[in-house]
Amino acid sequence: VLISVAQETRPEGNDGTGFFAKNGKIYDPDGEEFIPLGFNAATFWAPAVGDCKQANMYTKVPQSGANAVRIVSQVDGSFGWNSNPTTQRELIDSAISNQLVPMLEMHNATCGEPLQPIIDYWESETMVEMAKDFEKYLWINIANEHNFDSPEEWRDTYIDIITSLRSKGVKNLIVLDAGDRCGQDPEAPLTYGKAVLDADPQKNVVFSIHMYGFWRSEDRSFTDWTPPFLVEEELPKLKETGISLIVGEFALDDEAAGEGGPNYTADSVLAVCQRNGIGWYAWSFFDSQEAYYYSMVDDVCGDLSEENRTIAGKYFIPYLQEHASIPELMGSFLRVSDPQITVPRNNGSGSFFIQTNGDWTVETEDAWIEIATPNGTKNAKVQISTQNTDEDRSGTITIRTN
């Protein structure tokens, strides 16, 4: 029996070569559905560790299991180690080289900051050229969390910006943050998201919700004040309008975070996103050592070992290693979560994650190592066990991809 799966065609009027949005979903250039799962990364603050943040794009972020990264930056000349076109281009290029779908955003407009400098920057010859050079892969997140006076202003402003960028030949997928309460209020995309999408000549817009203190989940109770937006209610409502949706920022809940932490559980967010085919970007790969619930690693210049992972890293990284699928167009690759596994001498067992976009086999010449799943396709968790012994020993497991 020959089974063929039809690839999705681009929206009418879309003549781009990159990722595209259609019927509430996101597709890669080959027409395969793509659900981004990853981190916000390369934050522009802390210049003293800027080299480590950039190096993370080559090593630790890919090893984390992510299939996408939101590059947090600012316009040229602003504060920060990566607030210039040269470094932004390098970060985009390194993401693509490491099988990460890049989204570049501008942070200057956060909450009440002015929007015009960002508009001018994206429309500059330098940035238009960058967008065209990376059209196949790059997503453009125009402005981070900008507050508008009304949903109508959000709609009209972004229609104007998109129309202008398209007239300059920019055909990339465009991401728009929600328009009030610093990116957390869903009213604008809920009411006018479809209108903005329909006004885009390329019909290629994805809408992004950020989740912090204004969001809650059903498994949380409140006494003094109840956050207005319910995860289990608002995200499905947004999807029902027909727009393509991501959660562009959210964080792990942790009691130790106190008032600085979110009012929902990350379990609830991940469950709702998985049920509704919504991608997400956790905040963040590294924010600061103080805000450990906003960082995956404790030491940004350290490794990705269990010892250097924060409580957030121990939560998100295994999930990504198991669930984040990487498009075939990103090239053949193999990621293994742990280069070395230590198990007890007696009744020893362990596991590791494989990420690849093809078939794989796992084998060993050591008779005392048993592999529960010797072959498979794409992402998988592989369980191993060992025969009992009174002595230390070491063995080798070989993983091959086709």
GROMACS .gro file of C-alpha atoms in nm:
model
  402
    1VAL     CA    1   0.000   0.000   0.000
    2LEU     CA    2   0.148   0.332  -0.106
    3ILE     CA    3   0.054   0.620   0.123
    4SER     CA    4   0.129   0.974   0.012
    5VAL     CA    5   0.101   1.280   0.232
    6ALA     CA    6   0.022   1.602   0.050
    7GLN     CA    7   0.238   1.899   0.140
    8GLU     CA    8   0.056   2.222   0.219
    9THR     CA    9   0.058   2.486  -0.053
   10ARG     CA   10   0.139   2.851   0.014
   11PRO     CA   11  -0.147   3.098   0.070
   12GLU     CA   12  -0.287   3.275  -0.234
   13GLY     CA   13  -0.062   3.570  -0.320
   14ASN     CA   14   0.234   3.436  -0.125
   15ASP     CA   15   0.538   3.406  -0.350
   16GLY     CA   16   0.801   3.381  -0.076
   17THR     CA   17   1.047   3.099  -0.021
   18GLY     CA   18   1.040   3.068   0.358
   19PHE     CA   19   0.814   2.957   0.641
   20PHE     CA   20   0.448   3.050   0.604
   21ALA     CA   21   0.124   3.068   0.802
   22LYS     CA   22  -0.201   2.918   0.679
   23ASN     CA   23  -0.531   2.814   0.836
   24GLY     CA   24  -0.406   2.860   1.190
   25LYS     CA   25  -0.088   2.659   1.142
   26ILE     CA   26   0.277   2.728   1.056
   27TYR     CA   27   0.455   2.546   0.773
   28ASP     CA   28   0.816   2.513   0.671
   29PRO     CA   29   0.921   2.601   0.313
   30ASP     CA   30   0.855   2.241   0.207
   31GLY     CA   31   0.493   2.262   0.322
   32GLU     CA   32   0.537   2.048   0.635
   33GLU     CA   33   0.371   2.168   0.956
   34PHE     CA   34   0.620   2.316   1.200
   35ILE     CA   35   0.562   2.377   1.572
   36PRO     CA   36   0.841   2.592   1.720
   37LEU     CA   37   0.963   2.485   2.062
   38GLY     CA   38   1.257   2.672   2.207
   39PHE     CA   39   1.396   2.964   2.401
   40ASN     CA   40   1.443   3.335   2.402
   41ALA     CA   41   1.821   3.373   2.385
   42ALA     CA   42   2.120   3.602   2.325
   43THR     CA   43   1.974   3.871   2.551
   44PHE     CA   44   2.155   4.198   2.488
   45TRP     CA   45   2.222   4.287   2.852
   46ALA     CA   46   2.524   4.177   3.059
   47PRO     CA   47   2.794   4.273   2.805
   48ALA     CA   48   3.060   4.109   3.024
   49VAL     CA   49   2.922   3.766   2.931
   50GLY     CA   50   2.821   3.854   2.576
   51ASP     CA   51   3.083   3.617   2.435
   52CYS     CA   52   2.931   3.330   2.632
   53LYS     CA   53   2.579   3.421   2.520
   54GLN     CA   54   2.690   3.420   2.158
   55ALA     CA   55   2.880   3.092   2.202
   56ASN     CA   56   2.561   2.938   2.342
   57MET     CA   57   2.403   2.975   1.998
   58TYR     CA   58   2.668   2.737   1.861
   59THR     CA   59   2.662   2.483   2.140
   60LYS     CA   60   2.428   2.485   2.437
   61VAL     CA   61   2.103   2.605   2.276
   62PRO     CA   62   2.120   2.334   2.004
   63GLN     CA   63   2.216   2.074   2.266
   64SER     CA   64   1.914   2.177   2.472
   65GLY     CA   65   1.681   2.014   2.219
   66ALA     CA   66   1.523   2.337   2.090
   67ASN     CA   67   1.416   2.359   1.728
   68ALA     CA   68   1.373   2.738   1.732
   69VAL     CA   69   1.522   3.044   1.900
   70ARG     CA   70   1.397   3.399   1.951
   71ILE     CA   71   1.700   3.628   1.932
   72VAL     CA   72   1.648   3.914   2.178
   73SER     CA   73   1.810   4.228   2.042
   74GLN     CA   74   1.773   4.603   1.982
   75VAL     CA   75   1.819   4.851   1.699
   76ASP     CA   76   2.165   4.951   1.583
   77GLY     CA   77   2.341   5.183   1.828
   78SER     CA   78   2.136   5.084   2.132
   79PHE     CA   79   2.282   4.947   2.454
   80GLY     CA   80   2.393   4.586   2.431
   81TRP     CA   81   2.653   4.355   2.283
   82ASN     CA   82   2.430   4.236   1.998
   83SER     CA   83   2.252   4.564   1.910
   84ASN     CA   84   2.408   4.597   1.566
   85PRO     CA   85   2.343   4.440   1.224
   86THR     CA   86   2.676   4.257   1.209
   87THR     CA   87   2.619   4.056   1.528
   88GLN     CA   88   2.250   4.007   1.450
   89ARG     CA   89   2.348   3.854   1.117
   90GLU     CA   90   2.603   3.628   1.288
   91LEU     CA   91   2.344   3.509   1.540
   92ILE     CA   92   2.093   3.431   1.266
   93ASP     CA   93   2.354   3.244   1.065
   94SER     CA   94   2.471   3.043   1.365
   95ALA     CA   95   2.113   2.947   1.451
   96ILE     CA   96   2.051   2.814   1.100
   97SER     CA   97   2.384   2.627   1.099
   98ASN     CA   98   2.275   2.452   1.418
   99GLN     CA   99   1.926   2.350   1.302
  100LEU     CA  100   1.748   2.628   1.492
  101VAL     CA  101   1.479   2.829   1.317
  102PRO     CA  102   1.565   3.192   1.403
  103MET     CA  103   1.330   3.473   1.500
  104LEU     CA  104   1.485   3.819   1.536
  105GLU     CA  105   1.306   4.070   1.758
  106MET     CA  106   1.365   4.431   1.862
  107HIS     CA  107   1.330   4.500   2.235
  108ASN     CA  108   1.340   4.882   2.228
  109ALA     CA  109   0.961   4.917   2.209
  110THR     CA  110   0.889   4.716   2.526
  111CYS     CA  111   0.574   4.840   2.700
  112GLY     CA  112   0.580   5.221   2.674
  113GLU     CA  113   0.898   5.272   2.472
  114PRO     CA  114   0.866   5.446   2.133
  115LEU     CA  115   0.797   5.234   1.825
  116GLN     CA  116   0.924   5.461   1.547
  117PRO     CA  117   1.298   5.381   1.588
  118ILE     CA  118   1.218   5.015   1.536
  119ILE     CA  119   1.008   5.087   1.227
  120ASP     CA  120   1.293   5.292   1.081
  121TYR     CA  121   1.541   5.015   1.159
  122TRP     CA  122   1.344   4.735   0.996
  123GLU     CA  123   1.284   4.952   0.690
  124SER     CA  124   1.651   5.046   0.656
  125GLU     CA  125   1.843   4.916   0.357
  126THR     CA  126   2.066   4.709   0.584
  127MET     CA  127   1.783   4.522   0.754
  128VAL     CA  128   1.579   4.476   0.437
  129GLU     CA  129   1.885   4.316   0.280
  130MET     CA  130   1.930   4.093   0.586
  131ALA     CA  131   1.566   3.983   0.571
  132LYS     CA  132   1.600   3.895   0.202
  133ASP     CA  133   1.927   3.708   0.254
  134PHE     CA  134   1.767   3.485   0.519
  135GLU     CA  135   1.415   3.472   0.374
  136LYS     CA  136   1.402   3.093   0.373
  137TYR     CA  137   1.453   3.068   0.750
  138LEU     CA  138   1.423   3.400   0.935
  139TRP     CA  139   1.108   3.511   1.118
  140ILE     CA  140   1.074   3.884   1.182
  141ASN     CA  141   0.928   3.977   1.523
  142ILE     CA  142   0.886   4.349   1.463
  143ALA     CA  143   0.861   4.487   1.817
  144ASN     CA  144   0.866   4.337   2.162
  145GLU     CA  145   0.554   4.393   2.376
  146HIS     CA  146   0.472   4.744   2.255
  147ASN     CA  147   0.165   4.898   2.422
  148PHE     CA  148  -0.090   5.062   2.193
  149ASP     CA  149  -0.369   5.297   2.299
  150SER     CA  150  -0.635   5.070   2.151
  151PRO     CA  151  -0.673   4.745   1.956
  152GLU     CA  152  -0.761   4.958   1.654
  153GLU     CA  153  -0.430   5.143   1.676
  154TRP     CA  154  -0.250   4.807   1.701
  155ARG     CA  155  -0.431   4.687   1.389
  156ASP     CA  156  -0.376   4.999   1.178
  157THR     CA  157  -0.012   5.048   1.281
  158TYR     CA  158   0.090   4.693   1.203
  159ILE     CA  159  -0.099   4.689   0.873
  160ASP     CA  160   0.096   5.000   0.772
  161ILE     CA  161   0.430   4.848   0.881
  162ILE     CA  162   0.366   4.518   0.706
  163THR     CA  163   0.251   4.691   0.388
  164SER     CA  164   0.565   4.902   0.384
  165LEU     CA  165   0.797   4.605   0.440
  166ARG     CA  166   0.625   4.402   0.169
  167SER     CA  167   0.661   4.692  -0.075
  168LYS     CA  168   1.037   4.672  -0.016
  169GLY     CA  169   1.041   4.305  -0.109
  170VAL     CA  170   1.045   4.154   0.243
  171LYS     CA  171   0.854   3.825   0.221
  172ASN     CA  172   0.958   3.663   0.550
  173LEU     CA  173   0.711   3.531   0.803
  174ILE     CA  174   0.625   3.823   1.036
  175VAL     CA  175   0.546   3.783   1.407
  176LEU     CA  176   0.337   4.040   1.595
  177ASP     CA  177   0.320   4.063   1.974
  178ALA     CA  178  -0.014   4.134   2.141
  179GLY     CA  179  -0.083   4.504   2.185
  180ASP     CA  180  -0.133   4.590   2.553
  181ARG     CA  181  -0.018   4.501   2.904
  182CYS     CA  182   0.331   4.448   2.765
  183GLY     CA  183   0.235   4.178   2.518
  184GLN     CA  184   0.003   3.990   2.752
  185ASP     CA  185  -0.343   4.120   2.653
  186PRO     CA  186  -0.505   3.896   2.388
  187GLU     CA  187  -0.778   4.146   2.290
  188ALA     CA  188  -0.607   4.296   1.984
  189PRO     CA  189  -0.517   3.969   1.806
  190LEU     CA  190  -0.846   3.814   1.918
  191THR     CA  191  -1.046   4.100   1.763
  192TYR     CA  192  -0.829   4.211   1.472
  193GLY     CA  193  -0.568   3.943   1.410
  194LYS     CA  194  -0.755   3.804   1.110
  195ALA     CA  195  -0.792   4.155   0.966
  196VAL     CA  196  -0.418   4.214   0.992
  197LEU     CA  197  -0.348   3.876   0.831
  198ASP     CA  198  -0.591   3.943   0.545
  199ALA     CA  199  -0.436   4.285   0.482
  200ASP     CA  200  -0.090   4.134   0.434
  201PRO     CA  201  -0.020   4.082   0.061
  202GLN     CA  202   0.184   3.770   0.154
  203LYS     CA  203  -0.078   3.643   0.405
  204ASN     CA  204   0.214   3.549   0.626
  205VAL     CA  205   0.168   3.668   0.984
  206VAL     CA  206   0.190   3.480   1.315
  207PHE     CA  207   0.061   3.629   1.640
  208SER     CA  208   0.241   3.604   1.972
  209ILE     CA  209   0.114   3.610   2.329
  210HIS     CA  210   0.346   3.669   2.625
  211MET     CA  211   0.246   3.522   2.960
  212TYR     CA  212   0.342   3.654   3.300
  213GLY     CA  213   0.143   3.810   3.584
  214PHE     CA  214  -0.179   3.875   3.391
  215TRP     CA  215  -0.228   3.506   3.311
  216ARG     CA  216  -0.354   3.224   3.531
  217SER     CA  217  -0.432   2.854   3.496
  218GLU     CA  218  -0.721   2.648   3.630
  219ASP     CA  219  -0.497   2.472   3.880
  220ARG     CA  220  -0.418   2.795   4.062
  221SER     CA  221  -0.644   2.978   4.311
  222PHE     CA  222  -0.637   3.346   4.414
  223THR     CA  223  -0.774   3.553   4.699
  224ASP     CA  224  -0.679   3.921   4.669
  225TRP     CA  225  -0.672   3.956   4.289
  226THR     CA  226  -0.743   3.718   4.006
  227PRO     CA  227  -0.538   3.757   3.685
  228PRO     CA  228  -0.779   3.827   3.397
  229PHE     CA  229  -0.659   3.580   3.133
  230LEU     CA  230  -0.711   3.206   3.170
  231VAL     CA  231  -0.467   2.983   2.980
  232GLU     CA  232  -0.721   2.707   2.916
  233GLU     CA  233  -0.976   2.957   2.779
  234GLU     CA  234  -0.792   3.232   2.590
  235LEU     CA  235  -0.545   3.026   2.385
  236PRO     CA  236  -0.816   2.805   2.228
  237LYS     CA  237  -1.028   3.116   2.161
  238LEU     CA  238  -0.741   3.277   1.974
  239LYS     CA  239  -0.688   2.962   1.766
  240GLU     CA  240  -1.057   2.948   1.681
  241THR     CA  241  -1.031   3.282   1.498
  242GLY     CA  242  -0.815   3.113   1.235
  243ILE     CA  243  -0.487   3.289   1.313
  244SER     CA  244  -0.153   3.115   1.362
  245LEU     CA  245  -0.042   3.154   1.722
  246ILE     CA  246   0.266   3.112   1.939
  247VAL     CA  247   0.344   3.183   2.303
  248GLY     CA  248   0.646   3.407   2.253
  249GLU     CA  249   0.740   3.433   2.621
  250PHE     CA  250   0.645   3.247   2.938
  251ALA     CA  251   0.830   3.102   3.232
  252LEU     CA  252   0.846   2.822   3.481
  253ASP     CA  253   0.632   2.864   3.792
  254ASP     CA  254   0.820   2.835   4.117
  255GLU     CA  255   0.708   2.925   4.468
  256ALA     CA  256   1.049   3.070   4.548
  257ALA     CA  257   0.998   3.330   4.276
  258GLY     CA  258   0.734   3.499   4.490
  259GLU     CA  259   0.567   3.796   4.321
  260GLY     CA  260   0.824   3.781   4.041
  261GLY     CA  261   0.694   3.449   3.911
  262PRO     CA  262   0.392   3.369   3.691
  263ASN     CA  263   0.040   3.297   3.817
  264TYR     CA  264  -0.001   2.978   3.614
  265THR     CA  265   0.170   2.642   3.607
  266ALA     CA  266   0.402   2.562   3.318
  267ASP     CA  267   0.240   2.218   3.306
  268SER     CA  268  -0.090   2.386   3.212
  269VAL     CA  269   0.069   2.600   2.941
  270LEU     CA  270   0.249   2.307   2.781
  271ALA     CA  271  -0.063   2.089   2.791
  272VAL     CA  272  -0.286   2.353   2.629
  273CYS     CA  273  -0.022   2.430   2.367
  274GLN     CA  274   0.022   2.063   2.282
  275ARG     CA  275  -0.354   2.007   2.247
  276ASN     CA  276  -0.393   2.308   2.019
  277GLY     CA  277  -0.077   2.281   1.811
  278ILE     CA  278   0.073   2.602   1.954
  279GLY     CA  279   0.448   2.657   1.962
  280TRP     CA  280   0.629   2.832   2.245
  281TYR     CA  281   0.951   3.003   2.350
  282ALA     CA  282   1.044   2.985   2.718
  283TRP     CA  283   1.198   3.290   2.882
  284SER     CA  284   1.486   3.248   2.862
  285PHE     CA  285   1.803   3.050   2.800
  286PHE     CA  286   1.986   3.285   3.035
  287ASP     CA  287   1.847   3.596   3.201
  288SER     CA  288   2.057   3.624   3.517
  289GLN     CA  289   2.173   3.408   3.803
  290GLU     CA  290   1.932   3.585   4.037
  291ALA     CA  291   1.625   3.504   3.824
  292TYR     CA  292   1.702   3.133   3.803
  293TYR     CA  293   1.340   3.051   3.712
  294TYR     CA  294   1.397   3.268   3.399
  295SER     CA  295   1.722   3.089   3.303
  296MET     CA  296   1.805   2.736   3.194
  297VAL     CA  297   2.163   2.741   3.324
  298ASP     CA  298   2.314   2.883   3.639
  299ASP     CA  299   2.648   2.977   3.487
  300VAL     CA  300   2.602   3.114   3.133
  301CYS     CA  301   2.967   3.033   3.057
  302GLY     CA  302   2.937   2.680   3.195
  303ASP     CA  303   2.821   2.358   3.034
  304LEU     CA  304   2.476   2.202   2.998
  305SER     CA  305   2.529   1.936   3.262
  306GLU     CA  306   2.262   1.849   3.514
  307GLU     CA  307   2.468   2.026   3.781
  308ASN     CA  308   2.463   2.356   3.588
  309ARG     CA  309   2.094   2.343   3.502
  310THR     CA  310   1.852   2.552   3.703
  311ILE     CA  311   1.514   2.424   3.811
  312ALA     CA  312   1.381   2.569   3.482
  313GLY     CA  313   1.650   2.395   3.279
  314LYS     CA  314   1.572   2.063   3.442
  315TYR     CA  315   1.208   2.115   3.349
  316PHE     CA  316   1.225   2.246   2.990
  317ILE     CA  317   1.533   2.078   2.842
  318PRO     CA  318   1.414   1.714   2.869
  319TYR     CA  319   1.077   1.817   2.724
  320LEU     CA  320   1.241   1.977   2.421
  321GLN     CA  321   1.476   1.684   2.367
  322GLU     CA  322   1.177   1.454   2.345
  323HIS     CA  323   0.922   1.670   2.161
  324ALA     CA  324   1.090   1.933   1.940
  325SER     CA  325   1.092   1.816   1.578
  326ILE     CA  326   1.335   1.974   1.333
  327PRO     CA  327   1.245   2.023   0.964
  328GLU     CA  328   1.434   1.816   0.709
  329LEU     CA  329   1.524   2.134   0.520
  330MET     CA  330   1.756   2.227   0.810
  331GLY     CA  331   1.986   1.944   0.698
  332SER     CA  332   2.075   1.600   0.834
  333PHE     CA  333   2.184   1.597   1.195
  334LEU     CA  334   2.205   1.393   1.513
  335ARG     CA  335   2.174   1.523   1.867
  336VAL     CA  336   2.228   1.303   2.171
  337SER     CA  337   2.132   1.443   2.510
  338ASP     CA  338   2.407   1.275   2.715
  339PRO     CA  339   2.751   1.172   2.584
  340GLN     CA  340   2.804   0.962   2.898
  341ILE     CA  341   2.563   0.780   3.128
  342THR     CA  342   2.644   0.643   3.473
  343VAL     CA  343   2.422   0.367   3.615
  344PRO     CA  344   2.434   0.159   3.937
  345ARG     CA  345   2.620  -0.173   3.934
  346ASN     CA  346   2.310  -0.368   4.034
  347ASN     CA  347   1.977  -0.331   3.856
  348GLY     CA  348   2.130  -0.043   3.664
  349SER     CA  349   1.917   0.150   3.419
  350GLY     CA  350   1.933   0.482   3.242
  351SER     CA  351   1.808   0.671   2.940
  352PHE     CA  352   1.902   0.935   2.687
  353PHE     CA  353   1.726   1.129   2.414
  354ILE     CA  354   1.795   1.110   2.041
  355GLN     CA  355   1.699   1.396   1.809
  356THR     CA  356   1.728   1.353   1.435
  357ASN     CA  357   1.512   1.407   1.128
  358GLY     CA  358   1.570   1.056   0.992
  359ASP     CA  359   1.592   0.692   1.095
  360TRP     CA  360   1.837   0.576   1.362
  361THR     CA  361   1.979   0.261   1.519
  362VAL     CA  362   2.140   0.203   1.859
  363GLU     CA  363   2.379  -0.088   1.913
  364THR     CA  364   2.653  -0.212   2.144
  365GLU     CA  365   2.913  -0.488   2.143
  366ASP     CA  366   2.900  -0.513   2.523
  367ALA     CA  367   2.681  -0.811   2.613
  368TRP     CA  368   2.602  -0.675   2.960
  369ILE     CA  369   2.424  -0.367   2.815
  370GLU     CA  370   2.064  -0.415   2.706
  371ILE     CA  371   1.896  -0.160   2.477
  372ALA     CA  372   1.518  -0.150   2.499
  373THR     CA  373   1.465   0.039   2.172
  374PRO     CA  374   1.734  -0.047   1.917
  375ASN     CA  375   1.591   0.153   1.628
  376GLY     CA  376   1.340   0.422   1.543
  377THR     CA  377   1.263   0.740   1.351
  378LYS     CA  378   1.317   1.103   1.454
  379ASN     CA  379   1.298   1.194   1.825
  380ALA     CA  380   1.297   0.924   2.090
  381LYS     CA  381   1.385   0.843   2.449
  382VAL     CA  382   1.609   0.535   2.460
  383GLN     CA  383   1.611   0.318   2.773
  384ILE     CA  384   1.907   0.100   2.863
  385SER     CA  385   1.966  -0.149   3.142
  386THR     CA  386   2.271  -0.344   3.261
  387GLN     CA  387   2.338  -0.685   3.409
  388ASN     CA  388   2.442  -0.698   3.774
  389THR     CA  389   2.810  -0.688   3.870
  390ASP     CA  390   3.037  -0.623   4.171
  391GLU     CA  391   3.294  -0.429   3.969
  392ASP     CA  392   3.312  -0.099   3.787
  393ARG     CA  393   3.301  -0.128   3.411
  394SER     CA  394   3.253   0.086   3.103
  395GLY     CA  395   3.097   0.017   2.766
  396THR     CA  396   3.019   0.187   2.439
  397ILE     CA  397   2.685   0.253   2.273
  398THR     CA  398   2.694   0.350   1.904
  399ILE     CA  399   2.416   0.553   1.742
  400ARG     CA  400   2.384   0.566   1.365
  401THR     CA  401   2.152   0.763   1.140
  402ASN     CA  402   2.047   0.687   0.784
   0.00000   0.00000   0.00000
